[in-house]
Amino acid sequence: AGEFNWNNVQNGNGSTTLQPGAKLPWTIEINEKGILEWIDDDEWVITDTIPRGLVLDESSVQIKNHGVALPATSTVTKNADGTTTLVITMLPESFSYTNNGVTEIRKQINITYDTTLDPKCTDIWNDNTASFKNVAKFERNGHKIGDTSFTETVERKVVGKSGTFDETTGLLTY
């Protein structure tokens, strides 16, 4: 078994208010408390299904251990149902290290990325509020270890304007 956590680092309470164009950051935590042990791992794969209505900023994907970047590969697939699949593959040099000749698993590996609201996805909103359930799966050596999810409820702030037009001066005031 293993420890695999999910959270939104924006405010941690599962509810966010966003201005148009604002980013919604996400974090997947692996081995937060350092309980995973080495079992001749040859590959870790984290598969994250980002829900319809969110747009992944592919350039924002980072894998770090205590702030230090770790080598990994990531692929992104945009699915027909509007979801996006982010697959991150990590080799042993990313998630392990040698301590006095003993291979150990790094503690607190964080995968972070940003999403924005998809302006084309208008049917998901109810009174400018929508919930986004993100689901991630963790595999070690080709075997599913677990999955986790986090639901973020977002209220969007829609920009609005009102004004008057003065025909005499030709000025629009708002």
Coordinates of N, CA, C and O in Angstrom, one line a residue:
A1 N 0.8 -1.2 0.0 CA 0.0 0.0 0.0 C 0.9 1.2 0.0 O 2.1 1.2 0.2
G2 N 0.2 2.4 -0.2 CA 1.0 3.6 -0.2 C 0.2 4.8 0.2 O -1.1 4.7 0.3
E3 N 0.8 5.9 0.4 CA 0.1 7.1 0.7 C 0.1 8.0 -0.5 O 1.1 8.3 -1.1
F4 N -1.1 8.5 -0.8 CA -1.3 9.2 -2.0 C -2.4 10.2 -1.7 O -3.5 9.9 -1.4
N5 N -2.1 11.5 -1.7 CA -3.0 12.5 -1.3 C -3.3 13.5 -2.5 O -2.4 13.7 -3.3
W6 N -4.4 14.2 -2.4 CA -4.8 15.2 -3.4 C -5.2 16.4 -2.7 O -6.0 16.3 -1.7
N7 N -4.9 17.6 -3.2 CA -5.5 18.8 -2.6 C -5.3 19.9 -3.6 O -4.6 19.9 -4.6
N8 N -6.0 21.0 -3.3 CA -5.9 22.2 -4.1 C -5.2 23.2 -3.1 O -5.7 23.4 -2.0
V9 N -4.0 23.7 -3.6 CA -3.2 24.5 -2.7 C -3.7 25.9 -2.7 O -3.1 26.8 -2.0
Q10 N -4.7 26.3 -3.5 CA -5.1 27.6 -3.5 C -5.6 28.1 -2.1 O -5.3 29.1 -1.6
N11 N -6.5 27.3 -1.5 CA -7.0 27.6 -0.2 C -7.3 26.4 0.6 O -7.6 26.5 1.8
G12 N -7.3 25.2 0.1 CA -7.5 24.0 0.8 C -8.8 23.6 1.3 O -9.0 22.6 1.9
N13 N -9.8 24.5 1.1 CA -11.2 24.2 1.7 C -12.2 23.7 0.6 O -13.3 23.4 1.0
G14 N -11.7 23.5 -0.6 CA -12.6 23.0 -1.6 C -13.6 23.9 -2.3 O -14.5 23.6 -3.0
S15 N -13.4 25.2 -2.0 CA -14.3 26.3 -2.6 C -13.4 27.5 -2.9 O -12.6 27.9 -2.2
T16 N -13.6 27.9 -4.2 CA -12.8 29.0 -4.7 C -13.6 30.0 -5.5 O -14.6 29.6 -6.2
T17 N -13.3 31.3 -5.4 CA -13.9 32.3 -6.3 C -12.9 32.7 -7.3 O -11.8 33.1 -6.9
L18 N -13.2 32.7 -8.6 CA -12.2 33.0 -9.6 C -12.7 34.2 -10.4 O -13.9 34.2 -10.8
Q19 N -11.8 35.1 -10.7 CA -12.0 36.1 -11.7 C -11.7 35.5 -13.1 O -11.0 34.5 -13.2
P20 N -12.3 36.1 -14.1 CA -12.0 35.6 -15.5 C -10.5 35.5 -15.7 O -9.8 36.4 -15.4
G21 N -10.0 34.3 -16.2 CA -8.6 34.2 -16.6 C -7.8 33.7 -15.4 O -6.6 33.4 -15.6
A22 N -8.3 33.7 -14.2 CA -7.5 33.3 -13.0 C -7.2 31.8 -13.0 O -7.9 31.0 -13.6
K23 N -6.1 31.5 -12.4 CA -5.6 30.1 -12.4 C -6.1 29.4 -11.1 O -6.2 30.0 -10.1
L24 N -6.4 28.1 -11.3 CA -6.8 27.2 -10.3 C -5.7 26.2 -10.1 O -5.5 25.3 -10.9
P25 N -4.8 26.4 -9.1 CA -3.7 25.5 -8.9 C -4.1 24.2 -8.2 O -5.0 24.1 -7.4
W26 N -3.4 23.1 -8.6 CA -3.6 21.7 -8.0 C -2.3 21.1 -7.6 O -1.3 21.4 -8.2
T27 N -2.4 20.3 -6.6 CA -1.2 19.5 -6.1 C -1.6 18.1 -5.8 O -2.6 17.8 -5.1
I28 N -0.8 17.1 -6.3 CA -0.9 15.7 -5.9 C 0.3 15.5 -5.1 O 1.5 15.7 -5.5
E29 N 0.1 14.9 -3.9 CA 1.2 14.6 -3.0 C 1.4 13.1 -2.9 O 0.5 12.4 -2.7
I30 N 2.6 12.7 -3.1 CA 3.0 11.3 -3.0 C 4.0 11.1 -1.8 O 5.0 11.8 -1.8
N31 N 3.7 10.2 -1.0 CA 4.5 9.8 0.2 C 4.8 11.0 1.1 O 5.9 11.2 1.6
E32 N 3.7 11.7 1.4 CA 3.8 12.9 2.2 C 4.4 12.6 3.6 O 5.3 13.4 4.1
K33 N 4.1 11.5 4.2 CA 4.7 11.1 5.5 C 5.8 10.2 5.5 O 6.3 9.7 6.5
G34 N 6.3 9.8 4.3 CA 7.5 9.0 4.1 C 7.3 7.5 4.5 O 8.2 6.9 4.9
I35 N 6.1 7.0 4.3 CA 5.8 5.6 4.7 C 6.1 4.6 3.5 O 6.1 3.4 3.8
L36 N 6.2 5.1 2.3 CA 6.5 4.1 1.2 C 7.9 3.6 1.3 O 8.8 4.3 1.6
E37 N 8.0 2.3 1.1 CA 9.3 1.6 1.1 C 9.7 1.1 -0.3 O 8.9 0.8 -1.1
W38 N 11.0 1.0 -0.5 CA 11.5 0.5 -1.8 C 11.1 -1.0 -2.0 O 11.3 -1.8 -1.1
I39 N 10.6 -1.3 -3.2 CA 10.2 -2.7 -3.5 C 10.7 -3.0 -4.9 O 9.9 -3.5 -5.7
D40 N 11.9 -2.7 -5.2 CA 12.4 -2.9 -6.6 C 11.6 -2.2 -7.6 O 11.3 -2.7 -8.7
D41 N 11.2 -0.9 -7.3 CA 10.4 -0.2 -8.3 C 11.2 0.1 -9.6 O 12.3 0.5 -9.5
D42 N 10.5 0.0 -10.7 CA 11.1 0.4 -11.9 C 10.4 1.5 -12.6 O 10.9 2.2 -13.5
E43 N 9.2 1.8 -12.1 CA 8.4 2.9 -12.7 C 7.2 3.2 -11.9 O 6.5 2.4 -11.3
W44 N 6.9 4.5 -11.8 CA 5.7 5.0 -11.1 C 4.9 5.7 -12.2 O 5.5 6.5 -13.0
V45 N 3.6 5.5 -12.3 CA 2.8 6.3 -13.3 C 1.6 6.9 -12.5 O 0.9 6.2 -11.8
I46 N 1.5 8.2 -12.7 CA 0.3 8.9 -12.1 C -0.5 9.3 -13.2 O -0.1 10.0 -14.1
T47 N -1.8 8.9 -13.2 CA -2.7 9.3 -14.2 C -3.8 10.2 -13.6 O -4.5 9.8 -12.7
D48 N -3.9 11.4 -14.1 CA -4.8 12.4 -13.6 C -5.9 12.7 -14.6 O -5.5 13.1 -15.7
T49 N -7.1 12.6 -14.3 CA -8.2 12.9 -15.2 C -8.7 14.3 -14.8 O -9.4 14.4 -13.7
I50 N -8.5 15.3 -15.6 CA -8.9 16.7 -15.3 C -10.3 16.8 -15.9 O -10.5 16.5 -17.1
P51 N -11.2 17.3 -15.1 CA -12.6 17.3 -15.6 C -12.9 18.3 -16.7 O -12.2 19.3 -16.9
R52 N -14.0 18.1 -17.4 CA -14.5 19.0 -18.4 C -14.8 20.3 -17.8 O -15.3 20.4 -16.6
G53 N -14.4 21.4 -18.5 CA -14.6 22.7 -18.0 C -13.4 23.4 -17.5 O -13.3 24.6 -17.2
L54 N -12.3 22.6 -17.3 CA -11.0 23.1 -16.9 C -10.0 22.9 -18.0 O -10.0 21.9 -18.7
V55 N -9.1 23.9 -18.2 CA -8.1 23.8 -19.3 C -6.7 23.7 -18.5 O -6.4 24.6 -17.7
L56 N -6.0 22.7 -18.8 CA -4.7 22.5 -18.3 C -3.7 23.4 -18.9 O -3.6 23.5 -20.1
D57 N -2.9 24.1 -18.1 CA -1.7 24.8 -18.6 C -0.6 23.8 -18.6 O 0.0 23.6 -17.5
E58 N -0.3 23.3 -19.7 CA 0.7 22.2 -19.8 C 2.1 22.7 -19.4 O 2.9 21.9 -18.8
S59 N 2.4 23.9 -19.6 CA 3.7 24.4 -19.2 C 3.9 24.6 -17.7 O 5.0 24.8 -17.2
S60 N 2.7 24.5 -16.9 CA 2.8 24.6 -15.5 C 3.1 23.3 -14.7 O 3.3 23.3 -13.5
V61 N 3.1 22.2 -15.4 CA 3.3 20.9 -14.7 C 4.7 20.8 -14.2 O 5.7 21.0 -14.9
Q62 N 4.8 20.5 -12.9 CA 6.1 20.4 -12.2 C 6.0 19.2 -11.2 O 5.0 19.0 -10.6
I63 N 7.1 18.5 -11.1 CA 7.3 17.4 -10.2 C 8.5 17.8 -9.3 O 9.6 18.0 -9.8
K64 N 8.3 18.0 -8.0 CA 9.3 18.4 -7.1 C 9.4 17.6 -5.8 O 8.4 17.1 -5.4
N65 N 10.5 17.6 -5.2 CA 10.8 17.1 -3.9 C 11.4 18.2 -3.1 O 12.6 18.5 -3.3
H66 N 10.7 18.7 -2.1 CA 11.2 19.8 -1.2 C 11.8 20.9 -2.1 O 12.8 21.5 -1.9
G67 N 11.0 21.3 -3.1 CA 11.4 22.4 -4.0 C 12.3 22.1 -5.1 O 12.6 23.0 -5.9
V68 N 12.9 20.9 -5.2 CA 13.9 20.6 -6.2 C 13.2 19.8 -7.3 O 12.5 18.8 -7.0
A69 N 13.4 20.2 -8.5 CA 12.7 19.6 -9.7 C 13.2 18.1 -9.8 O 14.4 17.9 -9.7
L70 N 12.3 17.2 -10.1 CA 12.6 15.8 -10.4 C 12.4 15.5 -11.8 O 11.5 16.0 -12.4
P71 N 13.3 14.6 -12.4 CA 13.0 14.3 -13.8 C 11.8 13.4 -14.0 O 11.6 12.5 -13.1
A72 N 11.0 13.6 -15.0 CA 9.8 12.8 -15.3 C 9.3 13.2 -16.6 O 9.7 14.2 -17.2
T73 N 8.5 12.3 -17.2 CA 7.9 12.7 -18.5 C 6.4 12.8 -18.3 O 5.8 12.2 -17.4
S74 N 5.8 13.7 -19.1 CA 4.3 13.8 -19.0 C 3.7 13.9 -20.4 O 4.4 14.4 -21.3
T75 N 2.6 13.3 -20.5 CA 1.8 13.4 -21.8 C 0.4 13.8 -21.4 O -0.1 13.6 -20.4
V76 N -0.1 14.6 -22.4 CA -1.5 15.1 -22.2 C -2.4 14.7 -23.4 O -1.9 14.8 -24.5
T77 N -3.5 14.2 -23.0 CA -4.5 13.8 -24.0 C -5.8 14.5 -23.8 O -6.3 14.4 -22.6
K78 N -6.3 15.2 -24.8 CA -7.7 15.8 -24.7 C -8.7 14.8 -25.2 O -8.6 14.4 -26.3
N79 N -9.6 14.4 -24.3 CA -10.6 13.4 -24.6 C -11.8 13.9 -25.3 O -12.2 15.1 -25.1
A80 N -12.5 13.1 -26.0 CA -13.8 13.4 -26.7 C -14.9 13.9 -25.7 O -15.7 14.8 -26.1
D81 N -14.9 13.5 -24.5 CA -15.9 13.9 -23.5 C -15.6 15.2 -22.8 O -16.3 15.6 -21.9
G82 N -14.5 15.9 -23.2 CA -14.1 17.2 -22.7 C -13.1 17.1 -21.5 O -12.6 18.1 -21.1
T83 N -12.9 15.9 -21.0 CA -11.9 15.8 -20.0 C -10.5 15.8 -20.6 O -10.3 15.6 -21.8
T84 N -9.5 15.9 -19.7 CA -8.1 15.9 -20.2 C -7.4 14.9 -19.3 O -7.5 14.9 -18.1
T85 N -6.5 14.0 -19.9 CA -5.8 13.0 -19.1 C -4.3 13.5 -19.1 O -3.7 13.6 -20.2
L86 N -3.8 13.6 -17.9 CA -2.4 13.9 -17.7 C -1.7 12.7 -17.2 O -2.1 12.2 -16.1
V87 N -0.7 12.2 -17.9 CA 0.0 11.0 -17.4 C 1.4 11.4 -17.1 O 2.1 11.9 -18.0
I88 N 1.9 11.1 -15.9 CA 3.2 11.4 -15.5 C 3.9 10.1 -15.2 O 3.4 9.3 -14.4
T89 N 5.1 9.9 -15.8 CA 5.9 8.7 -15.6 C 7.2 9.0 -14.9 O 7.9 9.9 -15.4
M90 N 7.5 8.4 -13.8 CA 8.7 8.6 -13.1 C 9.5 7.3 -13.0 O 9.0 6.3 -12.7
L91 N 10.8 7.5 -13.2 CA 11.7 6.4 -13.1 C 12.4 6.4 -11.7 O 12.3 7.5 -11.0
P92 N 13.1 5.4 -11.3 CA 13.6 5.4 -9.9 C 14.5 6.6 -9.6 O 14.4 7.0 -8.4
E93 N 15.2 7.1 -10.5 CA 16.1 8.3 -10.1 C 15.2 9.5 -9.7 O 15.7 10.4 -9.1
S94 N 13.9 9.5 -10.1 CA 13.0 10.6 -9.7 C 12.5 10.4 -8.3 O 12.3 11.4 -7.6
F95 N 12.2 9.2 -7.9 CA 11.4 9.0 -6.6 C 12.3 8.3 -5.6 O 11.8 8.0 -4.5
S96 N 13.5 8.0 -5.9 CA 14.3 7.3 -4.9 C 15.7 7.8 -4.8 O 16.2 8.6 -5.6
Y97 N 16.4 7.5 -3.7 CA 17.8 7.9 -3.5 C 18.5 6.8 -2.7 O 17.9 5.9 -2.2
T98 N 19.9 6.8 -2.7 CA 20.6 5.8 -1.9 C 21.2 6.5 -0.7 O 21.8 7.5 -0.7
N99 N 20.9 5.8 0.5 CA 21.4 6.3 1.8 C 22.2 5.2 2.4 O 21.7 4.2 2.8
N100 N 23.6 5.4 2.5 CA 24.5 4.4 3.0 C 24.2 3.0 2.4 O 24.2 2.0 3.1
G101 N 24.1 3.0 1.0 CA 24.0 1.8 0.3 C 22.5 1.2 0.3 O 22.3 0.2 -0.3
V102 N 21.6 1.9 0.9 CA 20.2 1.4 1.0 C 19.4 2.3 0.1 O 19.4 3.5 0.3
T103 N 18.6 1.7 -0.8 CA 17.7 2.5 -1.6 C 16.4 2.9 -0.8 O 15.8 2.0 -0.3
E104 N 16.1 4.2 -0.8 CA 14.9 4.7 -0.1 C 14.1 5.5 -1.0 O 14.6 6.1 -2.0
I105 N 12.8 5.6 -0.7 CA 11.8 6.4 -1.5 C 11.8 7.9 -0.9 O 11.8 8.1 0.3
R106 N 11.8 8.8 -1.8 CA 11.8 10.2 -1.4 C 10.5 10.5 -0.6 O 9.4 10.0 -1.0
K107 N 10.6 11.4 0.3 CA 9.4 11.8 1.1 C 8.9 13.1 0.5 O 9.7 13.9 0.0
Q108 N 7.6 13.3 0.4 CA 6.9 14.5 -0.1 C 7.3 14.8 -1.5 O 7.9 15.9 -1.8
I109 N 6.8 14.0 -2.4 CA 6.9 14.3 -3.8 C 5.6 15.0 -4.2 O 4.5 14.5 -4.0
N110 N 5.8 16.2 -4.8 CA 4.6 17.0 -5.2 C 4.5 17.2 -6.7 O 5.5 17.6 -7.3
I111 N 3.4 16.9 -7.2 CA 3.1 17.2 -8.7 C 2.1 18.4 -8.6 O 1.1 18.3 -8.0
T112 N 2.5 19.5 -9.3 CA 1.7 20.7 -9.3 C 1.4 21.1 -10.7 O 2.2 20.8 -11.6
Y113 N 0.3 21.7 -10.9 CA -0.1 22.3 -12.2 C -1.3 23.3 -12.0 O -1.9 23.3 -10.9
D114 N -1.5 24.1 -13.0 CA -2.5 25.1 -13.0 C -3.6 24.7 -14.1 O -3.2 24.2 -15.1
T115 N -4.8 25.1 -13.7 CA -5.9 25.0 -14.7 C -6.6 26.4 -14.8 O -6.4 27.2 -13.8
T116 N -7.3 26.7 -15.8 CA -8.1 27.8 -15.9 C -9.5 27.3 -16.4 O -9.7 26.2 -16.8
L117 N -10.5 28.2 -16.2 CA -11.8 27.8 -16.7 C -11.9 27.9 -18.2 O -11.4 28.8 -18.8
D118 N -12.6 26.9 -18.7 CA -12.8 26.8 -20.2 C -14.0 27.8 -20.6 O -15.1 27.5 -20.2
P119 N -13.7 28.9 -21.3 CA -14.8 29.8 -21.6 C -15.8 29.2 -22.5 O -16.9 29.7 -22.6
K120 N -15.5 28.1 -23.2 CA -16.4 27.5 -24.2 C -17.4 26.6 -23.5 O -18.3 26.1 -24.1
C121 N -17.1 26.2 -22.3 CA -17.9 25.2 -21.6 C -18.9 25.9 -20.7 O -18.7 26.1 -19.5
T122 N -20.0 26.4 -21.2 CA -20.9 27.2 -20.5 C -22.0 26.4 -19.8 O -22.7 26.9 -18.9
D123 N -22.3 25.2 -20.3 CA -23.4 24.4 -19.8 C -23.2 23.8 -18.4 O -24.1 23.2 -17.8
I124 N -22.0 23.9 -17.8 CA -21.7 23.3 -16.5 C -22.1 24.2 -15.3 O -22.1 23.8 -14.2
W125 N -22.4 25.5 -15.6 CA -22.5 26.5 -14.6 C -24.0 26.5 -14.1 O -24.9 26.5 -14.9
N126 N -24.2 26.7 -12.8 CA -25.5 26.9 -12.2 C -25.4 28.1 -11.3 O -24.8 28.0 -10.3
D127 N -26.0 29.2 -11.8 CA -25.8 30.5 -11.0 C -24.3 30.8 -10.8 O -23.9 31.2 -9.7
N128 N -23.5 30.7 -11.9 CA -22.1 31.0 -11.8 C -21.3 30.1 -10.8 O -20.2 30.5 -10.4
T129 N -21.8 28.9 -10.5 CA -21.1 28.0 -9.6 C -21.0 26.6 -10.3 O -22.0 26.2 -11.0
A130 N -19.9 26.0 -10.2 CA -19.7 24.6 -10.8 C -18.7 23.9 -9.9 O -17.9 24.5 -9.2
S131 N -18.9 22.5 -9.9 CA -18.0 21.7 -9.1 C -17.2 20.9 -10.1 O -17.7 20.4 -11.1
F132 N -15.9 20.8 -9.8 CA -14.9 20.0 -10.6 C -14.3 18.9 -9.8 O -13.6 19.2 -8.8
K133 N -14.6 17.7 -10.2 CA -14.0 16.5 -9.4 C -12.8 16.0 -10.2 O -12.9 15.5 -11.4
N134 N -11.6 16.1 -9.6 CA -10.4 15.6 -10.2 C -10.1 14.3 -9.7 O -10.1 14.1 -8.4
V135 N -9.7 13.3 -10.5 CA -9.4 12.0 -10.1 C -8.1 11.6 -10.5 O -7.7 11.7 -11.7
A136 N -7.2 11.1 -9.6 CA -5.9 10.6 -10.0 C -5.7 9.2 -9.5 O -6.2 8.8 -8.5
K137 N -4.9 8.5 -10.3 CA -4.6 7.1 -10.0 C -3.0 6.9 -9.9 O -2.3 7.5 -10.7
F138 N -2.6 6.1 -9.0 CA -1.2 5.9 -8.7 C -0.8 4.4 -9.0 O -1.5 3.5 -8.4
E139 N 0.2 4.2 -9.9 CA 0.6 2.8 -10.1 C 2.1 2.7 -9.9 O 2.9 3.6 -10.2
R140 N 2.5 1.6 -9.2 CA 3.9 1.2 -9.0 C 4.2 -0.1 -9.8 O 3.4 -1.0 -9.6
N141 N 5.2 -0.1 -10.6 CA 5.5 -1.3 -11.4 C 4.4 -1.9 -12.1 O 4.2 -3.1 -12.2
G142 N 3.5 -1.0 -12.6 CA 2.3 -1.5 -13.4 C 1.1 -2.0 -12.6 O 0.2 -2.4 -13.2
H143 N 1.2 -1.9 -11.3 CA 0.1 -2.3 -10.4 C -0.5 -1.1 -9.8 O 0.2 -0.2 -9.2
K144 N -1.9 -1.0 -9.8 CA -2.6 0.1 -9.2 C -2.4 0.1 -7.7 O -2.7 -1.0 -7.1
I145 N -1.9 1.1 -7.1 CA -1.7 1.2 -5.7 C -2.9 1.9 -5.0 O -3.3 1.6 -3.9
G146 N -3.5 2.9 -5.7 CA -4.6 3.5 -5.2 C -5.1 4.7 -6.1 O -4.4 5.0 -7.1
D147 N -6.2 5.2 -5.7 CA -6.6 6.5 -6.4 C -7.2 7.4 -5.4 O -7.4 7.0 -4.2
T148 N -7.3 8.6 -5.8 CA -7.8 9.7 -4.9 C -8.5 10.7 -5.7 O -8.3 10.8 -6.9
S149 N -9.3 11.5 -5.1 CA -10.0 12.6 -5.8 C -10.2 13.8 -4.9 O -10.0 13.7 -3.7
F150 N -10.4 14.9 -5.5 CA -10.6 16.1 -4.8 C -11.7 16.9 -5.6 O -11.5 17.0 -6.8
T151 N -12.7 17.4 -5.0 CA -13.7 18.2 -5.6 C -13.6 19.6 -5.2 O -13.5 20.0 -4.0
E152 N -13.5 20.5 -6.2 CA -13.3 21.9 -6.0 C -14.6 22.6 -6.5 O -15.0 22.4 -7.7
T153 N -15.3 23.3 -5.7 CA -16.5 24.1 -6.1 C -16.0 25.5 -6.4 O -15.3 26.2 -5.6
V154 N -16.3 26.0 -7.6 CA -15.8 27.3 -8.1 C -17.0 28.2 -8.4 O -17.9 27.8 -9.0
E155 N -16.8 29.4 -7.8 CA -17.8 30.4 -8.2 C -17.0 31.4 -9.1 O -15.9 31.8 -8.8
R156 N -17.6 31.6 -10.2 CA -16.9 32.5 -11.2 C -17.5 33.9 -11.0 O -18.7 34.1 -10.9
K157 N -16.7 34.9 -11.1 CA -17.1 36.3 -11.1 C -17.1 36.8 -12.5 O -16.1 36.8 -13.2
V158 N -18.3 37.0 -12.9 CA -18.5 37.4 -14.3 C -18.4 39.0 -14.4 O -19.1 39.7 -13.6
V159 N -17.6 39.4 -15.3 CA -17.4 40.9 -15.4 C -18.7 41.5 -16.1 O -19.2 41.0 -17.1
G160 N -19.2 42.6 -15.5 CA -20.3 43.2 -16.1 C -20.1 44.7 -16.2 O -19.4 45.3 -15.4
K161 N -20.7 45.4 -17.1 CA -20.6 46.8 -17.2 C -22.0 47.4 -17.5 O -22.8 46.8 -18.1
S162 N -22.2 48.6 -17.1 CA -23.4 49.3 -17.4 C -23.0 50.8 -17.6 O -22.0 51.2 -17.1
G163 N -23.7 51.5 -18.4 CA -23.4 52.9 -18.7 C -24.4 53.6 -19.4 O -25.5 53.1 -19.7
T164 N -24.1 54.9 -19.7 CA -25.0 55.7 -20.4 C -24.3 56.4 -21.6 O -23.1 56.7 -21.5
F165 N -25.0 56.7 -22.6 CA -24.4 57.4 -23.8 C -25.0 58.7 -23.9 O -26.3 58.9 -23.9
D166 N -24.2 59.8 -23.9 CA -24.7 61.2 -24.1 C -24.6 61.5 -25.5 O -23.5 61.7 -26.1
E167 N -25.8 61.6 -26.2 CA -25.8 61.9 -27.7 C -25.2 63.3 -28.0 O -24.6 63.5 -29.1
T168 N -25.4 64.2 -27.1 CA -24.9 65.6 -27.3 C -23.4 65.6 -27.4 O -22.8 66.2 -28.3
T169 N -22.8 65.0 -26.4 CA -21.3 65.1 -26.3 C -20.6 63.9 -26.9 O -19.4 63.9 -27.2
G170 N -21.4 62.8 -27.2 CA -20.8 61.6 -27.8 C -20.0 60.8 -26.8 O -19.2 60.0 -27.2
L171 N -20.2 61.0 -25.5 CA -19.4 60.3 -24.5 C -20.2 59.1 -23.9 O -21.4 59.2 -23.7
L172 N -19.5 58.1 -23.7 CA -20.1 56.9 -23.1 C -19.5 56.9 -21.7 O -18.3 56.9 -21.4
T173 N -20.4 56.9 -20.7 CA -20.0 56.9 -19.3 C -20.4 55.6 -18.6 O -21.5 55.2 -18.8
Y174 N -19.4 54.9 -18.0 CA -19.8 53.7 -17.2 C -18.9 53.5 -16.0 O -18.0 54.2 -15.8

